[in-house]
CSV table of N, CA, C and O in Angstrom, one decimal:
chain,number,residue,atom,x,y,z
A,23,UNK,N,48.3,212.3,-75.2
A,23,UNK,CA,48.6,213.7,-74.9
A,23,UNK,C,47.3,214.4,-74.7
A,23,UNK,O,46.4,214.3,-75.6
A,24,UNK,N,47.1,215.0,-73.7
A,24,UNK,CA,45.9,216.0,-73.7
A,24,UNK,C,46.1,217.3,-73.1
A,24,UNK,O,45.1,217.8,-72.5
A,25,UNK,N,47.4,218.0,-73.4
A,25,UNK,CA,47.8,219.2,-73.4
A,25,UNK,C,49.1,219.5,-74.0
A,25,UNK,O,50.1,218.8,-73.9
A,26,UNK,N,49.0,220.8,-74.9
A,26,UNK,CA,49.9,221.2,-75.8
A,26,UNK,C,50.1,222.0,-75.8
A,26,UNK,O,49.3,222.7,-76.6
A,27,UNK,N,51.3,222.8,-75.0
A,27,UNK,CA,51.7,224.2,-74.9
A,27,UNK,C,52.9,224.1,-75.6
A,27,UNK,O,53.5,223.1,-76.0
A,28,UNK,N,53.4,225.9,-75.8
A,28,UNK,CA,54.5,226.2,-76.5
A,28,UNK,C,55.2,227.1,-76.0
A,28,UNK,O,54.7,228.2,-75.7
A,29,UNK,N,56.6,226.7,-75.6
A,29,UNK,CA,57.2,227.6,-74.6
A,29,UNK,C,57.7,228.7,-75.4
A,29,UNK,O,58.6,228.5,-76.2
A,30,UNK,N,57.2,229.7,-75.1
A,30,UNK,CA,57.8,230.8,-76.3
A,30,UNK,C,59.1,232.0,-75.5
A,30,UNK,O,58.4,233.0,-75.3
A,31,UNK,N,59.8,232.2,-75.3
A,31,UNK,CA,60.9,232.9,-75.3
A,31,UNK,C,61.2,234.4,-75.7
A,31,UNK,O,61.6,234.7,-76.8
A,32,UNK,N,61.0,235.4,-74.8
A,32,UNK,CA,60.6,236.5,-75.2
A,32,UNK,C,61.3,237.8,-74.5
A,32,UNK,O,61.3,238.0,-73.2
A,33,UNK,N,61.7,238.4,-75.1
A,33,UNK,CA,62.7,239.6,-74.1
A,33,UNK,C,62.1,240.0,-72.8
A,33,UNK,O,62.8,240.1,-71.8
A,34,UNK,N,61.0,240.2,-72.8
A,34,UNK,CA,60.5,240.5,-71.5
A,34,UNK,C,59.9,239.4,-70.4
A,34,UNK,O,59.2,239.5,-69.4
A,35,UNK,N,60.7,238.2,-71.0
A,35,UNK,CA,59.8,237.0,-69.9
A,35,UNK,C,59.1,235.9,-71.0
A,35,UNK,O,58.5,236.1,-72.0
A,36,UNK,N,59.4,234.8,-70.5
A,36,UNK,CA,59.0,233.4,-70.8
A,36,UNK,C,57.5,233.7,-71.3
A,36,UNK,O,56.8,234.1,-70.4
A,37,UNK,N,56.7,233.6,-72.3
A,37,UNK,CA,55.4,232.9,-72.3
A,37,UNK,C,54.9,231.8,-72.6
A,37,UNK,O,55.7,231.1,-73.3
A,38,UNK,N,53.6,231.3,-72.2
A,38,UNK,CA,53.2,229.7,-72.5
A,38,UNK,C,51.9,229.9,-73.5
A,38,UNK,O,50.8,230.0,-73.0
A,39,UNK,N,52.2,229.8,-74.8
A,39,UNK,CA,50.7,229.3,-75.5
A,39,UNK,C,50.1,227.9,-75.3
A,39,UNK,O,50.7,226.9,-75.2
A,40,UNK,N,49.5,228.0,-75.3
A,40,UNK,CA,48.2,226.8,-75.4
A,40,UNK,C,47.4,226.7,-76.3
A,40,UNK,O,46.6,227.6,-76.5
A,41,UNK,N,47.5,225.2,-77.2
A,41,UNK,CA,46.8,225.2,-78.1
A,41,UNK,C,46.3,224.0,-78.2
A,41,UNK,O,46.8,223.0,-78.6
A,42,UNK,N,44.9,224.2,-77.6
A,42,UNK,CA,43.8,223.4,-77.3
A,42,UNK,C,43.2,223.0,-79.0
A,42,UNK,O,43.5,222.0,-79.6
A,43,UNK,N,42.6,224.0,-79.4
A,43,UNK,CA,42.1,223.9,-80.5
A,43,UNK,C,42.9,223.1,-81.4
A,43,UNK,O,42.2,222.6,-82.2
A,44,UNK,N,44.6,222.7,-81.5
A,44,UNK,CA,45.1,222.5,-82.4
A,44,UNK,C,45.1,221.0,-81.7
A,44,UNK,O,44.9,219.9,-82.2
A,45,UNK,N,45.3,221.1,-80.9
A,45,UNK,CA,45.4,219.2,-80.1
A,45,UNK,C,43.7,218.7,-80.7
A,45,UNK,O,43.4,217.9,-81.5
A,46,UNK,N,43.0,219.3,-80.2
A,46,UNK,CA,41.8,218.7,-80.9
A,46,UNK,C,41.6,218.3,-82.4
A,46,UNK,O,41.0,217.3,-82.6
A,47,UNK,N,42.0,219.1,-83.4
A,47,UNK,CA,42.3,219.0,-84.5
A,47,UNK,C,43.1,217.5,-84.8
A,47,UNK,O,42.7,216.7,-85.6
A,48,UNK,N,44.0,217.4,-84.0
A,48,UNK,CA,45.0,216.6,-84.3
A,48,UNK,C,44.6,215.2,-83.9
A,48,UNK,O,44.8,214.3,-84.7
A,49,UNK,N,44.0,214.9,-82.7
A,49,UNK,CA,43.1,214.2,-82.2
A,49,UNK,C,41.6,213.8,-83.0
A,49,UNK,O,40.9,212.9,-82.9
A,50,UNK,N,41.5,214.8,-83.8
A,50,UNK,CA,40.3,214.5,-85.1
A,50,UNK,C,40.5,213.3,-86.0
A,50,UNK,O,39.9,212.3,-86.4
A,51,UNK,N,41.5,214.0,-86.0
A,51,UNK,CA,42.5,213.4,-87.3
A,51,UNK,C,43.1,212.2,-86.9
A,51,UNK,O,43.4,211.5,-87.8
A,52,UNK,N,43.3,211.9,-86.1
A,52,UNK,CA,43.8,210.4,-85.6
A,52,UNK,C,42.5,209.6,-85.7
A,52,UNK,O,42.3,209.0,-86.7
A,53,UNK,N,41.8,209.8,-84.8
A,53,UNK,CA,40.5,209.1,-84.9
A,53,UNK,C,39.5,208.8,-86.2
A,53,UNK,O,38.8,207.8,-86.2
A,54,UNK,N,39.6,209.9,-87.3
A,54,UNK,CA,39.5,209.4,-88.4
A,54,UNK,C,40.1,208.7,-89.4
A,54,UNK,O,39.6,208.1,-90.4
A,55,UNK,N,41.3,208.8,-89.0
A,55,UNK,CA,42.2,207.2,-89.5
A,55,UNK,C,42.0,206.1,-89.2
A,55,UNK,O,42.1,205.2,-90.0
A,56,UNK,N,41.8,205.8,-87.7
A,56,UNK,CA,41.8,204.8,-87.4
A,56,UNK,C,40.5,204.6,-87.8
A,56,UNK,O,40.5,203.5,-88.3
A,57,UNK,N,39.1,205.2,-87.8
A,57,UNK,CA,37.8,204.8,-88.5
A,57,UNK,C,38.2,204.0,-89.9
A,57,UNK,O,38.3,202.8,-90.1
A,58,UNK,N,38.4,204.8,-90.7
A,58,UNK,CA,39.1,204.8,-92.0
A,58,UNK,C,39.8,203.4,-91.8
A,58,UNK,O,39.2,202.8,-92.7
A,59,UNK,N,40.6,202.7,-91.4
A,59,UNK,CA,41.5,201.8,-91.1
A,59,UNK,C,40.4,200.3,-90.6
A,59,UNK,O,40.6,199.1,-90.9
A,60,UNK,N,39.5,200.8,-89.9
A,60,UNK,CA,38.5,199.9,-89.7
A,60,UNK,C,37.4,199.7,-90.9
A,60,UNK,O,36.8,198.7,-91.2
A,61,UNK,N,37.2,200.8,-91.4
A,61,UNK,CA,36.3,200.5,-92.6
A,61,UNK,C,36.9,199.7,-93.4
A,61,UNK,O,36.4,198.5,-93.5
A,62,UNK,N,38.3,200.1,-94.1
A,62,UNK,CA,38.9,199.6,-95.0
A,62,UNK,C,39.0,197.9,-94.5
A,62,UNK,O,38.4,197.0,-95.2
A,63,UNK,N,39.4,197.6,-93.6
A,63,UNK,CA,39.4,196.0,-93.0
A,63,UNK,C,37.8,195.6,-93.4
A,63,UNK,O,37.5,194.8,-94.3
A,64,UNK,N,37.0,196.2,-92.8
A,64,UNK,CA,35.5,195.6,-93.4
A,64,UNK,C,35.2,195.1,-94.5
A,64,UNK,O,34.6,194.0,-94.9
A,65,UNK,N,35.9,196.4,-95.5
A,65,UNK,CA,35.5,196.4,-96.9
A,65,UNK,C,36.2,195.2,-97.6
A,65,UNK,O,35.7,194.4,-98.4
A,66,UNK,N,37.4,195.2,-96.9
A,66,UNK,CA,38.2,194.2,-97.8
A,66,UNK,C,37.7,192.2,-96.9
A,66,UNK,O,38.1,191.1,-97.0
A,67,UNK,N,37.1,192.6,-96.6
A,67,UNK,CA,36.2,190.9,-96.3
A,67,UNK,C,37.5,190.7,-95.0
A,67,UNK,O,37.5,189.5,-94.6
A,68,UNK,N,38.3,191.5,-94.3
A,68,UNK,CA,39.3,191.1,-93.3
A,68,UNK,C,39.6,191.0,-91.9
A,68,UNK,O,40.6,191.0,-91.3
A,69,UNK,N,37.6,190.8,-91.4
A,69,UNK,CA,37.4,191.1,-90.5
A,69,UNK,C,36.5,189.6,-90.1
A,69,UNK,O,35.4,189.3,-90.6
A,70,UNK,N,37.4,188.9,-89.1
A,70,UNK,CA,37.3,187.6,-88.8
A,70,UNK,C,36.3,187.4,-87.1
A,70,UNK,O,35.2,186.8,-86.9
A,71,UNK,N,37.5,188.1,-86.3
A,71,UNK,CA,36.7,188.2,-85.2
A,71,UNK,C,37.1,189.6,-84.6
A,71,UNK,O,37.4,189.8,-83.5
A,72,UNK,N,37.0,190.4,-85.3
A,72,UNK,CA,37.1,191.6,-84.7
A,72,UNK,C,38.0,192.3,-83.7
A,72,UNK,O,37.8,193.4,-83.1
A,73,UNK,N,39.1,191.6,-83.7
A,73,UNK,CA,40.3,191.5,-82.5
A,73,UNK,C,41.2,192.8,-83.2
A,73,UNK,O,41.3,193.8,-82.5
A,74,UNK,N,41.7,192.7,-84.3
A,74,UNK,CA,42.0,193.8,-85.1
A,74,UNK,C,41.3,194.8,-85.0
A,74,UNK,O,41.6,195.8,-84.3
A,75,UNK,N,40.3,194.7,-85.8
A,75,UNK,CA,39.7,196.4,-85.9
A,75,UNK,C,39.7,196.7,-84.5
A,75,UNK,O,40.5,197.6,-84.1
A,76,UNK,N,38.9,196.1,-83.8
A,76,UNK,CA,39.0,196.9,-82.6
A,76,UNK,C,40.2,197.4,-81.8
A,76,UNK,O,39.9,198.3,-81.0
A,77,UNK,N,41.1,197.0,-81.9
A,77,UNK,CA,42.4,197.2,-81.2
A,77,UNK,C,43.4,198.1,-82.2
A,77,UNK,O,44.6,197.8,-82.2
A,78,UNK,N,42.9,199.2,-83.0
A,78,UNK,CA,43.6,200.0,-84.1
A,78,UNK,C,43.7,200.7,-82.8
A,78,UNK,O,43.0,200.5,-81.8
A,79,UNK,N,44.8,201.9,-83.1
A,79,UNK,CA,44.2,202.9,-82.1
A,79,UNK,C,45.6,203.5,-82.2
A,79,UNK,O,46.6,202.9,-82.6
A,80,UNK,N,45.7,205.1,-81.8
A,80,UNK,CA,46.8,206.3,-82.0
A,80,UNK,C,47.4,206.9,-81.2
A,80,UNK,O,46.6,207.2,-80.4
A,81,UNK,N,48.4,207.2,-80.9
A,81,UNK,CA,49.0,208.2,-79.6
A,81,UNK,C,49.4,209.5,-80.4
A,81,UNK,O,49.8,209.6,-81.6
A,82,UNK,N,49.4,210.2,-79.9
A,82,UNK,CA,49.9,211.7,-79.9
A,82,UNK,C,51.2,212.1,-79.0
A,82,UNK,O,51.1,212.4,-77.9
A,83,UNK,N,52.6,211.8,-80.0
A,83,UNK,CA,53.9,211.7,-78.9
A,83,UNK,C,54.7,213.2,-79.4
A,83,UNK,O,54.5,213.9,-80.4
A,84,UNK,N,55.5,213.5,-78.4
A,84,UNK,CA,56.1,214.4,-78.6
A,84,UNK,C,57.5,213.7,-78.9
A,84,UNK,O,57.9,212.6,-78.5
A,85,UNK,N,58.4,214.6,-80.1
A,85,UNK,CA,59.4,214.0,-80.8
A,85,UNK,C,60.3,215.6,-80.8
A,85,UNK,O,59.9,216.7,-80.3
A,86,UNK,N,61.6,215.2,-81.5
A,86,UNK,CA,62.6,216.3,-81.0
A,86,UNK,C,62.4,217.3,-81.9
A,86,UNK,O,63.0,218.4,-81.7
A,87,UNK,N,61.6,217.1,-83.1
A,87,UNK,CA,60.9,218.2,-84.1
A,87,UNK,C,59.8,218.6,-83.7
A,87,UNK,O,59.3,219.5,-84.5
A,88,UNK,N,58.9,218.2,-82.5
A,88,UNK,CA,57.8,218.4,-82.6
A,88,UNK,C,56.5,217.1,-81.9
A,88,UNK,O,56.6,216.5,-80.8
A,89,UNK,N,55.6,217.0,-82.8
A,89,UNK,CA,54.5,216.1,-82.4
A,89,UNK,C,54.4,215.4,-83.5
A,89,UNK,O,54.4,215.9,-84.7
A,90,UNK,N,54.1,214.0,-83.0
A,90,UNK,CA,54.2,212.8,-84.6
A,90,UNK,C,52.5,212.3,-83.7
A,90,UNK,O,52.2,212.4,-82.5
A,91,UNK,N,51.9,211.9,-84.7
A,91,UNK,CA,50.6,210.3,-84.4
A,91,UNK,C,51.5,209.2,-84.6
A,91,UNK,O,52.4,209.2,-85.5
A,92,UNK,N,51.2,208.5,-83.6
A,92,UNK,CA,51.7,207.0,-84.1
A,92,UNK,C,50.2,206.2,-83.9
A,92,UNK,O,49.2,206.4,-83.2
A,93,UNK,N,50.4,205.1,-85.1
A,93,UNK,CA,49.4,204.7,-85.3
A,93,UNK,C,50.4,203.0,-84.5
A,93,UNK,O,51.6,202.8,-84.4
A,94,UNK,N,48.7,202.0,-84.1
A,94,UNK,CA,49.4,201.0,-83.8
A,94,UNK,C,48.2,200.1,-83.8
A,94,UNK,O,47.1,200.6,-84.0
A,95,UNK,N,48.2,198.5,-83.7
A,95,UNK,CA,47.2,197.4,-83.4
A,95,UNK,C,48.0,196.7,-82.2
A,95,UNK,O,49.1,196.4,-82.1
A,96,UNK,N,46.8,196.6,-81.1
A,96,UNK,CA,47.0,194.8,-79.9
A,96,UNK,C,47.2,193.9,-80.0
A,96,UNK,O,47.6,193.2,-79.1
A,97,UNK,N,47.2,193.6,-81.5
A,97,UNK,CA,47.4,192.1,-81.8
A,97,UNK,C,48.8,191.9,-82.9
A,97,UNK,O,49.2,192.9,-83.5
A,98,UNK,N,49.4,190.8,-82.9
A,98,UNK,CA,50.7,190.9,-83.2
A,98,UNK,C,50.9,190.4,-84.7
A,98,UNK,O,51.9,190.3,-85.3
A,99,UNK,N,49.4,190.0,-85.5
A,99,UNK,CA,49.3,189.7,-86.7
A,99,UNK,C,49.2,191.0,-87.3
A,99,UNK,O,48.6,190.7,-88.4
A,100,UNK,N,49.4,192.1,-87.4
A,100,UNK,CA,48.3,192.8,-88.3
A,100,UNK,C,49.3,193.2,-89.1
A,100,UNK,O,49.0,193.9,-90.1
A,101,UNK,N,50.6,192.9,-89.1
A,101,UNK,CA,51.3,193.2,-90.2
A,101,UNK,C,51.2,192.3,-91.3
A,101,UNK,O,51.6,192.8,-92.4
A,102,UNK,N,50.7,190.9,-91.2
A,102,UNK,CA,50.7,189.7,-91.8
A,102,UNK,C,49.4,190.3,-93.0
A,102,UNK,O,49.5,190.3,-94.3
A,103,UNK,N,48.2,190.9,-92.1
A,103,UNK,CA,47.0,191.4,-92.2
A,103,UNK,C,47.3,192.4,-93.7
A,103,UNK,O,46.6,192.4,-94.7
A,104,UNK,N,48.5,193.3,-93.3
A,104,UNK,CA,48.9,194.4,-94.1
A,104,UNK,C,49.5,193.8,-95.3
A,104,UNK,O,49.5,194.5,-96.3
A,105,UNK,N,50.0,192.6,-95.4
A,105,UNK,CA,50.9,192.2,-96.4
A,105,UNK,C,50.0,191.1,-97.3
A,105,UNK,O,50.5,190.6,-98.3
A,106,UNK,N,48.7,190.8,-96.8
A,106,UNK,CA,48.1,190.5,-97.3
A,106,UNK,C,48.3,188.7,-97.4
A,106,UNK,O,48.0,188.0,-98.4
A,107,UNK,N,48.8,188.3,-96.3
A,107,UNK,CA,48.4,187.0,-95.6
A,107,UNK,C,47.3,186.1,-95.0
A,107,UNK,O,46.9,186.2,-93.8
A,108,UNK,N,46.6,185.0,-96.0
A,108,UNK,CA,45.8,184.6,-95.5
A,108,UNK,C,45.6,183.4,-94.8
A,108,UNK,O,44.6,182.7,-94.6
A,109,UNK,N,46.9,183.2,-94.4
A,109,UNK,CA,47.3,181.8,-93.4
A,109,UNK,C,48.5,181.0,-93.9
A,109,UNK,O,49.7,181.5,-93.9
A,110,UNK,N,48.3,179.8,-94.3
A,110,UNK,CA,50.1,178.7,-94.2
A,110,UNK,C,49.8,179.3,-95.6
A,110,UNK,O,50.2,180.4,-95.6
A,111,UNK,N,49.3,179.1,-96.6
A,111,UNK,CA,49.4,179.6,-98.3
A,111,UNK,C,48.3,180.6,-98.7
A,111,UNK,O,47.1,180.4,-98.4
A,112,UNK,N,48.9,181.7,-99.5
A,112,UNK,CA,48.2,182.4,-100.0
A,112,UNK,C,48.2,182.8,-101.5
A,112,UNK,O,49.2,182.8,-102.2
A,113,UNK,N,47.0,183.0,-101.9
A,113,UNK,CA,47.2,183.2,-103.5
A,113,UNK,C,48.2,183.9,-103.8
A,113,UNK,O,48.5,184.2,-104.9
C-alpha cells in the first residue's frame, strides 16, 4: 500500500483526507518487525543459509475494519522454524 485516504462524508460534500504521515508510521513499524524477526533468527543460532531471514517481509492490506500488517516468509519451512524443528528428530 502506498496511499491512505479517508473518505469522509460531510453535509456539504464528500472530503478525502490523506494520511501520509500515518502510512509511514505504519510502514516503520512493519519494517521494524521484520528487523526484529531477523535478529531474533540470528540470535537463536537459526540462521543456516539465509533463505529465511531474508525472505521475512510485510504488506499493508486493507480489511473491512480497516488496515491489518500481514507478516509472511518465501520459504515454506518457516513454520517448522517457529515450532522449533530441527529436522527428522528434535530434542
Amino acid at each position: 500500500m502506498n496511499k491512505l485516504e479517508i473518505l469522509i462524508n460531510l453535509p456539504d460534500g464528500d472530503k478525502v483526507l490523506s494520511l501520509p504521515r500515518f502510512l509511514r508510521a505504519v510502514n516503520g513499524l512493519g519494517g521494524t518487525i521484520v528487523t526484529k524477526a531477523q535478529q531474533n533468527l540470528a540470535a537463536q543460532d537459526k540462521v543456516v543459509t539465509g533463505a529465511l531471514s531474508e525472505s521475512l517481509s510485510y504488506d499493508i492490506v486493507n480489511t473491512e475494519k480497516g488496515i491489518a500488517i500481514q507478516f509472511g516468509a518465501g520459504v515454506p519451512y518457516w513454520d517448522f522454524v517457529e515450532q522449533g524443528v530441527k529436522g527428522a528428530a528434535s530434542d
